[in-house]
XYZ file of C-alpha atoms in Angstrom:
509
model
C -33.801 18.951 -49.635
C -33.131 19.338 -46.121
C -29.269 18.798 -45.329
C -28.584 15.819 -43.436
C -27.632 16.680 -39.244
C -24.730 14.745 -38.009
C -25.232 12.326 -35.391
C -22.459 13.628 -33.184
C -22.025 16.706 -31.872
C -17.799 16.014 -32.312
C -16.608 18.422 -35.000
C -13.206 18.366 -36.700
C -10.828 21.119 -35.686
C -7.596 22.351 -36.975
C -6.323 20.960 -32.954
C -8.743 17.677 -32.940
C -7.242 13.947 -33.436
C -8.152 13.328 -37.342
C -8.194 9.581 -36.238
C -11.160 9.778 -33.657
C -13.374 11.913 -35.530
C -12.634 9.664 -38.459
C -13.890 6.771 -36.769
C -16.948 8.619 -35.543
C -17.537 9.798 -39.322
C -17.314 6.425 -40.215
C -19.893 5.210 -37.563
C -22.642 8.078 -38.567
C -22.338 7.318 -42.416
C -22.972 3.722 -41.743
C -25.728 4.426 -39.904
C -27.341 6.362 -42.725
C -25.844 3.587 -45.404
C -24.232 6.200 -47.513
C -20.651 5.440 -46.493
C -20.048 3.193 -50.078
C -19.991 6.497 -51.876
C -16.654 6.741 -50.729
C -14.984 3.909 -52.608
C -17.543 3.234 -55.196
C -17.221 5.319 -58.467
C -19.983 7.798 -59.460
C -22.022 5.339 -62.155
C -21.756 6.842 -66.032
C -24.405 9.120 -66.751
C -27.416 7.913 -68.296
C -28.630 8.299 -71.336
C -31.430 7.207 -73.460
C -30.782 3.650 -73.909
C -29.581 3.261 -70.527
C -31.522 0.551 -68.657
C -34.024 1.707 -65.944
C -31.958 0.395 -63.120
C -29.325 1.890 -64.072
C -30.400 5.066 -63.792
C -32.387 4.316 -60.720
C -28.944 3.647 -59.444
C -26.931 6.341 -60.246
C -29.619 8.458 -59.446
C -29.142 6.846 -55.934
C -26.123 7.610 -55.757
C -26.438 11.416 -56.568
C -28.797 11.521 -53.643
C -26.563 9.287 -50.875
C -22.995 11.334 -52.141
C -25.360 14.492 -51.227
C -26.190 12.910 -48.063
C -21.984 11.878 -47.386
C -20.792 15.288 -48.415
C -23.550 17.223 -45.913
C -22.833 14.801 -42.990
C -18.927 15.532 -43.324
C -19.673 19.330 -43.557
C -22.005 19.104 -40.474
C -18.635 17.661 -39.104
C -16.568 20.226 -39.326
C -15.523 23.107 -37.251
C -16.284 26.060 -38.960
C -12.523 27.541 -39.371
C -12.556 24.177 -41.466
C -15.402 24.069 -43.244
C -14.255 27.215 -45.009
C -11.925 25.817 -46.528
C -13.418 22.820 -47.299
C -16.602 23.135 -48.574
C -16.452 23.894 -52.241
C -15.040 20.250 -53.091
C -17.751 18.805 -54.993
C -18.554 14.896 -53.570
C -18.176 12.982 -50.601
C -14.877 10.937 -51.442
C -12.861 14.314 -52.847
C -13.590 16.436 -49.437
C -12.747 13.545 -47.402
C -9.445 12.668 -49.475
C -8.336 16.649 -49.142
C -9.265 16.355 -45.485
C -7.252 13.128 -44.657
C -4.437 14.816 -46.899
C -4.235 17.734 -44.798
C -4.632 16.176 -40.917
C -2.326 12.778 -41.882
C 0.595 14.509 -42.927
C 3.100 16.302 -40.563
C 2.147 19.680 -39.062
C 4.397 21.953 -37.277
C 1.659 23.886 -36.260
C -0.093 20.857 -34.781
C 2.272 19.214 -33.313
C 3.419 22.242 -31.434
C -0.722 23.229 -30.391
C -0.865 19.681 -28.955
C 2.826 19.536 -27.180
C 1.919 22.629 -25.221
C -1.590 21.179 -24.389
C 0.738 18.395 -23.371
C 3.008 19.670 -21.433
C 0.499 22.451 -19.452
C -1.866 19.623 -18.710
C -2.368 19.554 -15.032
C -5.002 17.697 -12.433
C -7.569 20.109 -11.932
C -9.338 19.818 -8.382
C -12.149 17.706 -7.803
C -11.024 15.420 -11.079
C -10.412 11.220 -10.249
C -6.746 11.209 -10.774
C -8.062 8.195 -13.001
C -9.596 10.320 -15.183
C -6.494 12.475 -15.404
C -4.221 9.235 -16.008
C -6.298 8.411 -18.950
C -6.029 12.106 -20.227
C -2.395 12.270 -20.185
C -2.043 8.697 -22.219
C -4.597 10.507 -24.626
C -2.624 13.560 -24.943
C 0.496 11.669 -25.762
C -1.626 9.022 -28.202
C -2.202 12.471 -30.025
C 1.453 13.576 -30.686
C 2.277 10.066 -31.639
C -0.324 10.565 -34.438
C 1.682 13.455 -35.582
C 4.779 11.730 -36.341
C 6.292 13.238 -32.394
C 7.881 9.461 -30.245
C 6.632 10.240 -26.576
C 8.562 7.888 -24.860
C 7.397 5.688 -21.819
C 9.601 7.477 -19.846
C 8.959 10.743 -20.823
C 4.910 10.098 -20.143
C 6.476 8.983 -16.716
C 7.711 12.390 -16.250
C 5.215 14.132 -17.028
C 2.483 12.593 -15.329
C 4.440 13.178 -12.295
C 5.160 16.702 -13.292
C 1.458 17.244 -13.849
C 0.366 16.970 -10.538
C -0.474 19.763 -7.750
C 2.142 21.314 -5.769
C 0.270 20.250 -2.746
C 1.250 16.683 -3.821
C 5.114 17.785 -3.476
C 5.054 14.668 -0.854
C 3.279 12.126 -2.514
C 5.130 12.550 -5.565
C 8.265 12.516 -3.553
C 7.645 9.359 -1.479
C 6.715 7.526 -4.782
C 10.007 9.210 -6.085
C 11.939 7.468 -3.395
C 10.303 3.878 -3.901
C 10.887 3.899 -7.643
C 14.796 4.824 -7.181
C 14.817 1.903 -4.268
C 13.012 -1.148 -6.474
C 15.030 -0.072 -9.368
C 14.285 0.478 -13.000
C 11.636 -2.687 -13.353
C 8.913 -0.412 -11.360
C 9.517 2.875 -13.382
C 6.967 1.651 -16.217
C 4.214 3.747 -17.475
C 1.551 1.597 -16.049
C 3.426 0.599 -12.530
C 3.915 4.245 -12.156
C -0.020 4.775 -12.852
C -1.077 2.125 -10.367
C 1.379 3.064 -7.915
C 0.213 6.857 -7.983
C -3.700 5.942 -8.373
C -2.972 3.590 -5.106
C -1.048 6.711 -2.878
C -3.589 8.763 -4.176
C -6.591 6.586 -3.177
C -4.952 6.232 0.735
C -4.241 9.538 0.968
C -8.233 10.623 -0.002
C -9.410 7.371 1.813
C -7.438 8.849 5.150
C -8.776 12.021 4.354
C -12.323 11.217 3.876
C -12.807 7.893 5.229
C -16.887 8.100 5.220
C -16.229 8.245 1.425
C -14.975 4.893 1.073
C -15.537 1.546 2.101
C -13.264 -1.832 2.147
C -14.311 -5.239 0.297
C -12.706 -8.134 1.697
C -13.208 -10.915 -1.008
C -12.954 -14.522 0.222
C -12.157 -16.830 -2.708
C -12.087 -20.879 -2.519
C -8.051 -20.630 -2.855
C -8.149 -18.806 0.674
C -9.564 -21.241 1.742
C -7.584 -24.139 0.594
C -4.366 -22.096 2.287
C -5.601 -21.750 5.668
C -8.299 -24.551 6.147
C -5.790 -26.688 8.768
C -2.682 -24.514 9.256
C -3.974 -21.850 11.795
C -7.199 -22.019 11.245
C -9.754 -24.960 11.835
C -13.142 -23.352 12.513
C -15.680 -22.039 9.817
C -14.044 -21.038 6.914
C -11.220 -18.158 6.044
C -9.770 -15.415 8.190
C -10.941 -12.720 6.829
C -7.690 -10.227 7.894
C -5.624 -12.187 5.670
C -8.036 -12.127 2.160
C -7.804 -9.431 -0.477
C -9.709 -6.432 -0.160
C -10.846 -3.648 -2.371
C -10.745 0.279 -1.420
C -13.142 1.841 -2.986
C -15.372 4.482 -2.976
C -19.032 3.811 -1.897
C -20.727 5.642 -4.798
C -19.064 3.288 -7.211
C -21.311 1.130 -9.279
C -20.946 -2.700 -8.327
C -20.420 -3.533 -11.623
C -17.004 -1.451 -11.254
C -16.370 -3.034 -8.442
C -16.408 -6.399 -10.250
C -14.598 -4.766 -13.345
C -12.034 -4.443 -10.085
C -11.464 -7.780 -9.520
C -11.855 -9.159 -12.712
C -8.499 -7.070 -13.364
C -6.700 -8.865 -9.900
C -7.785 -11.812 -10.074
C -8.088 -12.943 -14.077
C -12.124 -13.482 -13.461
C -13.980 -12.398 -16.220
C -17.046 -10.044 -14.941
C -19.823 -12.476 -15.948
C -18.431 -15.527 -14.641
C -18.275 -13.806 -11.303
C -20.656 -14.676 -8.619
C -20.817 -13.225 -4.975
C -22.243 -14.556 -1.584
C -23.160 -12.146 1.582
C -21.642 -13.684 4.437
C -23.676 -14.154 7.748
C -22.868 -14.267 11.015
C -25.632 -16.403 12.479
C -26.835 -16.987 16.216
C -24.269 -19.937 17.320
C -21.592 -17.265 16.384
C -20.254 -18.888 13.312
C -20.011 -17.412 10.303
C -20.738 -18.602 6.581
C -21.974 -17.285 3.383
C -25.783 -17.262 3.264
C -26.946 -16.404 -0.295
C -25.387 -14.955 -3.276
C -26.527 -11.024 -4.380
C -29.321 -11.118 -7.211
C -28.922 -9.201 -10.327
C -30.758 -6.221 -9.062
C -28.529 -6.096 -6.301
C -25.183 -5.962 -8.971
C -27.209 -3.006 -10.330
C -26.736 -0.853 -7.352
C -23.571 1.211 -6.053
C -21.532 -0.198 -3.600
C -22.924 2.374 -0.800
C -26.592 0.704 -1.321
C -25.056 -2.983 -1.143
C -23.707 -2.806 1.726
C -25.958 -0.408 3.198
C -23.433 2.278 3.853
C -21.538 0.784 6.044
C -17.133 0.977 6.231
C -16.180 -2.768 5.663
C -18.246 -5.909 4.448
C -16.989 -9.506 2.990
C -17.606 -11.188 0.461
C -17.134 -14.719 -1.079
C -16.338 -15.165 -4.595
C -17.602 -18.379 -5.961
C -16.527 -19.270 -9.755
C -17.284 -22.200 -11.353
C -14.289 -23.812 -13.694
C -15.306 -26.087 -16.848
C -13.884 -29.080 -17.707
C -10.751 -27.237 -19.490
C -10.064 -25.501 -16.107
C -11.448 -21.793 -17.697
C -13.946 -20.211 -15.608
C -17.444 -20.449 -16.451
C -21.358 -19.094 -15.713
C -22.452 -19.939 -12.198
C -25.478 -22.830 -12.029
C -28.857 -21.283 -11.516
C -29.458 -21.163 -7.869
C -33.175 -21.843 -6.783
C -34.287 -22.471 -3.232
C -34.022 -26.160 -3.365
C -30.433 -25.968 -4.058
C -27.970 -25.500 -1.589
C -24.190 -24.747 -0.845
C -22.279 -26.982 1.122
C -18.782 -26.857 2.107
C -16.231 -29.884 2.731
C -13.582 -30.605 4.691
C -11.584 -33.739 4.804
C -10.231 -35.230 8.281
C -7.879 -37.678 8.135
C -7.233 -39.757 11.856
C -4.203 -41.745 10.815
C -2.187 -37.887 10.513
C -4.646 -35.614 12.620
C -4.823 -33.489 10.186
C -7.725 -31.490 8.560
C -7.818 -29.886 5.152
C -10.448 -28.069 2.614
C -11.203 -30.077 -0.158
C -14.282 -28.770 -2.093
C -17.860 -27.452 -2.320
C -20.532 -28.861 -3.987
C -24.616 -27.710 -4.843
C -26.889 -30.127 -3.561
C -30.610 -30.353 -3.591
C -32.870 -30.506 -0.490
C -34.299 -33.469 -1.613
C -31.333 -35.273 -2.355
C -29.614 -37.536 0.094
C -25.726 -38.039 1.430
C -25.502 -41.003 -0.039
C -25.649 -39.347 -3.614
C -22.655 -37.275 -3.188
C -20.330 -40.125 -1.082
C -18.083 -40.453 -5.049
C -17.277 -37.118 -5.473
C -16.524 -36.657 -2.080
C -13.856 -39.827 -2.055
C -13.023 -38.163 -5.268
C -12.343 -34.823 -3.351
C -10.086 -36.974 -0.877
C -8.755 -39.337 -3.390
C -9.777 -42.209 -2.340
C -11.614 -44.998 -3.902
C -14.853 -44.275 -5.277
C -16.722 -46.626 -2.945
C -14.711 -45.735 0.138
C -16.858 -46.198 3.002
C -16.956 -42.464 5.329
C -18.752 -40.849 7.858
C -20.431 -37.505 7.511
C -20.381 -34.535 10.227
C -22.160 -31.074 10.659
C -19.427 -28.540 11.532
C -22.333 -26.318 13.690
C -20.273 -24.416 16.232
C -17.306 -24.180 18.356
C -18.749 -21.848 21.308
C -18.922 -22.278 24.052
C -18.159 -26.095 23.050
C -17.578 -27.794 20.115
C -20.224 -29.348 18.253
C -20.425 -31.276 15.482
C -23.275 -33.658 14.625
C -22.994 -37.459 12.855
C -25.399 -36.794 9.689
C -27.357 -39.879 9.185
C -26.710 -40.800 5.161
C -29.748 -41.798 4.584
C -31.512 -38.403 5.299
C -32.448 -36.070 2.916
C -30.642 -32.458 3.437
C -33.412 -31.614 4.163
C -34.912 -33.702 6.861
C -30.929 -32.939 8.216
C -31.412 -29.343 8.758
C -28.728 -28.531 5.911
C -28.772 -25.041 4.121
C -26.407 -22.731 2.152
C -22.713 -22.639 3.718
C -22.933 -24.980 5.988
C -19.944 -27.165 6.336
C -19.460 -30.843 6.133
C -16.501 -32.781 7.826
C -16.277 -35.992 6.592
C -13.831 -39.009 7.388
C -13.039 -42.766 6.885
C -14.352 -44.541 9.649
C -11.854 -44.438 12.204
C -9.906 -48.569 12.379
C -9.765 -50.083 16.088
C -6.462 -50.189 16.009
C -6.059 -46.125 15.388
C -9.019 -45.681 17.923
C -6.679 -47.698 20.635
C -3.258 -45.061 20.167
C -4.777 -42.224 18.660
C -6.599 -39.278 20.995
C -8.741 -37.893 17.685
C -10.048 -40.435 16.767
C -13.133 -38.434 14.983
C -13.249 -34.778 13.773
C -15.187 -34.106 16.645
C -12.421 -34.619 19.721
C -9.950 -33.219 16.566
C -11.577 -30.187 16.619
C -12.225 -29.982 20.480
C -8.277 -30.305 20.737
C -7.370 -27.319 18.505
C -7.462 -23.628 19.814
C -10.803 -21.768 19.470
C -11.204 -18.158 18.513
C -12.189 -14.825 20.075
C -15.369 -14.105 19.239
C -14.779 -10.714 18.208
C -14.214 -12.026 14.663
C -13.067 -9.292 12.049
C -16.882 -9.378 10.960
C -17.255 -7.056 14.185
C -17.890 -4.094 12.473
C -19.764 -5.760 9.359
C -21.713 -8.496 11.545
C -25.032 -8.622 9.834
C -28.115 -10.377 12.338
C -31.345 -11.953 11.469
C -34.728 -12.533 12.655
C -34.624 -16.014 14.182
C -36.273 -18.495 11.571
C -37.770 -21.474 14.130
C -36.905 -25.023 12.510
C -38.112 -28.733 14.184
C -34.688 -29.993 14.586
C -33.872 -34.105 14.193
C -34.620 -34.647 18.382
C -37.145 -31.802 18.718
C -34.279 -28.730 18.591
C -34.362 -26.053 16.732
C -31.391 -24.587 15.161
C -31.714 -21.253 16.063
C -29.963 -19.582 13.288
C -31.199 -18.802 9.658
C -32.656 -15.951 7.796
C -35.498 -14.074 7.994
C -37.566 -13.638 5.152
C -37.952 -9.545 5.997
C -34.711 -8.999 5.184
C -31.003 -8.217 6.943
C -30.567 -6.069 9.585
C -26.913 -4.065 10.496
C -25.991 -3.997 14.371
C -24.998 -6.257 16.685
C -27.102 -9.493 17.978
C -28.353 -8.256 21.618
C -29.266 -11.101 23.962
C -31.227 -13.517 22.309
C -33.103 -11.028 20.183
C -32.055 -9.933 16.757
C -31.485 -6.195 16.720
C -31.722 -4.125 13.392
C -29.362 -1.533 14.219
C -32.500 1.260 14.699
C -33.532 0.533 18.150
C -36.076 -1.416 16.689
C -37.105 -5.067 17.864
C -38.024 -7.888 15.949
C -41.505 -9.587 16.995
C -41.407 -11.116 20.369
C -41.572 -14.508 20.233
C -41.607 -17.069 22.443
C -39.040 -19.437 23.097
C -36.648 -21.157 25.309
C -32.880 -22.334 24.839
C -31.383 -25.582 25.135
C -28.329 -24.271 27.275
C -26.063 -27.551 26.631
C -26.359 -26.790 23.022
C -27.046 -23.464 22.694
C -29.979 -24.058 20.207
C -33.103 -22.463 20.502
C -36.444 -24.144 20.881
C -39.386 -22.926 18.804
């Protein structure tokens, strides 16, 4: 009989962690469905009257002990298996091994303190990596009966470090001492060293790294009406992510699930674009091949691109998995303007389908405001604010699509305005509200991130086209020249012909 090969090449070692290889033991002797020779007792021997299954049972077990007893030798460093080997079944070699590596050892204990304490960050290694290495290393004195403190794993992740990182050791030296003891815990101590490490490579090698601004629905809730009236969120004053471009997405995500409390698979996230009438709004969330992909190929190596996080909450206010998204389903974003205060607010966003009409969503939307259900409002397009202001009455009894509606466009929506407000009041309507408020630069923080598009010609509700959308082909990085769409190559889109409404800064197909 041929012995059995382990399925790991991780053997036991007078130095190793007896716990880890255990549970690897453990994992290959299940797999080979020999691992009840350890607790079950050897059957009696047979004899003559002993029934056929019986014997066909503890002649089973013969053969899986043999198998047990092989796999644990193939697990064994060879210093070990010398002294090891001549114990006759599986269950007595592994209870002389666990005898021997559970109970204190000067010997070990001292092996693994001075692994401990010589451990330093060799170059080129993710001080991540070398974090994790350190808790490991003390994990393995604390399974030899030797209390590593939190504060002494403090010290001595700080003492591991380079010499050349005298200063960044010392300036996190001097902010621990100033915010007191609170911030001298193992783990604040990790993230504040993995963060100081991370600027100091990112200023170093900036073409290494790129920044993630994530836009979530609570940004926009906070600055929808305060200082900021036009599309959607500022995107200087969202959290972003540093990190480094060859990093899988899926990292990425792991990321923010840690910030923000968002578990990875309830996580969903929209490109942003910035489209031809200079606004700027998320145009279609990344596909599951695109998650796949490191962060480099998403964003198609570029230094700095947003992001908008959409998560669904269930009924118990827990996040939950996105609805499927199909082309006849769109994103639309509200905001609530109230005449009697002048004052303008986010309240929601809702999927809708193309076919559906206004007049199906009016309830949730008075639910979004709190008002009564059957509140009687009026429904505008938020489409640009440059060089004017512009934002269209939607007729109710439209579909979306007959409406020229698509994903992130925006949705004002009031109570018609009362005579008597119209009389005293100069904003009567969202429209002179918004003309009254300031309007900003267009060099948005999307400058270096602005993404353009092949111009996608649309009838428009009067004969205009929109002149903005997305081009089946695909994005393009670079700035917007003229009229065309440039891809960032020098390349031009197909000329086309077509003329611009100047008043409204559409384009006519």
């Amino acid at each position: 009989m041929v012995n059995p090969e382990p399925q790991t090449p991780y053997r036991l070692d007078y130095n190793a962690n007896f716990r880890d290889w255990r549970t690897k033991l453990d994992s290959v002797l299940d797999q080979n469905q020999v691992k009840y020779v350890l607790t079950e007792p050897k059957p009696p021997e047979p004899t003559g009257a002993t029934p056929q299954n019986d014997v066909a049972r503890h002649q089973k077990w013969l053969l899986d002990d043999f198998t047990a007893r092989h796999v644990i030798l193939g697990a064994l460093h060879e210093r070990v298996y010398v002294s090891y080997h001549r114990h006759k079944t599986a269950s007595s070699l592994l209870e002389a091994l666990t005898a021997h590596f559970t109970k204190p050892s000067m010997s070990r204990r001292l092996v693994k303190f001075r692994r401990y304490m010589e451990h330093r960050l060799a170059e080129g290694k993710s001080v991540y990596e070398h974090v994790s290495e350190m808790g490991s290393m003390a994990a393995a004195l604390e399974s030899e009966g030797v209390r590593v403190s939190e504060e002494l794993q403090v010290l001595m992740l700080m003492n591991s470090l380079p010499d050349r990182w005298d200063e960044t050791v010392g300036g996190l030296i001097v902010n621990m001492d100033v915010d007191g003891p609170d911030e001298m815990g193992l783990d604040k101590v990790s993230k504040r060293l993995i963060d100081l490490v991370l600027k100091k490579d990112q200023e170093d090698n900036p073409h290494l790294y790129a920044t993630i601004k994530v836009a979530r629905e609570e940004d926009l809730v906070e600055q929808i009406g305060k200082d900021f009236y036009f599309d959607l969120v500022d995107h200087e004053k969202v959290r972003s992510f540093c990190i480094l471009k060859e990093t899988p997405f899926y990292r990425f995500k792991e990321e923010v699930a840690k910030e923000f409390g968002i578990p990875v698979q309830y996580q969903r996230y929209w490109r942003w674009m910035k489209r031809q009438n200079n606004t700027y709004r998320p145009g279609y969330p990344l596909t599951l091949m695109e998650e796949t992909v490191s962060v480099k190929e998403l964003i198609d190596n570029r230094s700095e691109v947003n992001l908008f996080l959409e998560v669904e909450l269930g009924l118990d206010l827990h996040p939950i998995a996105p609805p499927d998204k199909t082309r006849d389903v769109i994103l639309l974003f509200f905001k609530l303007y109230d005449p009697e205060i002048e004052e303008l607010r986010y309240v929601g966003r809702l999927f809708v389908n193309l076919t559906g009409k206004p007049t199906e969503i009016l309830s949730k939307l008075n639910k979004f405001a709190g008002y009564a259900l059957d509140q009687e409002i009026d429904l505008y397009e938020e489409y640009k604010f440059q060089p004017t202001v512009v934002c269209d009455l939607i007729d109710k009894n439209l579909t979306f699509r007959a409406s020229q509606l698509e994903d992130g466009d925006i949705v004002c929506f009031q109570k018609p305005t009362p005579v008597e407000i119209g009389v005293c009041s100069l904003y009567r309507n969202v429209q002179t509200f918004l003309d009254s408020v300031p309007i900003p630069h267009s060099s948005r923080s999307e400058a270096n991130t602005s993404v353009a598009f092949y111009v996608r010609g649309r009838g428009r509700r009067r004969g205009r086209g929109r002149g903005r959308g997305r081009s089946s082909l695909g994005l393009f990085t670079g700035r917007g020249r003229g009229r065309g769409m440039s891809n960032g190559s020098g390349l031009e889109p197909p000329a086309r012909e077509t003329t611009i409404d100047n008043e409204r800064g559409r384009e006519e197909v």
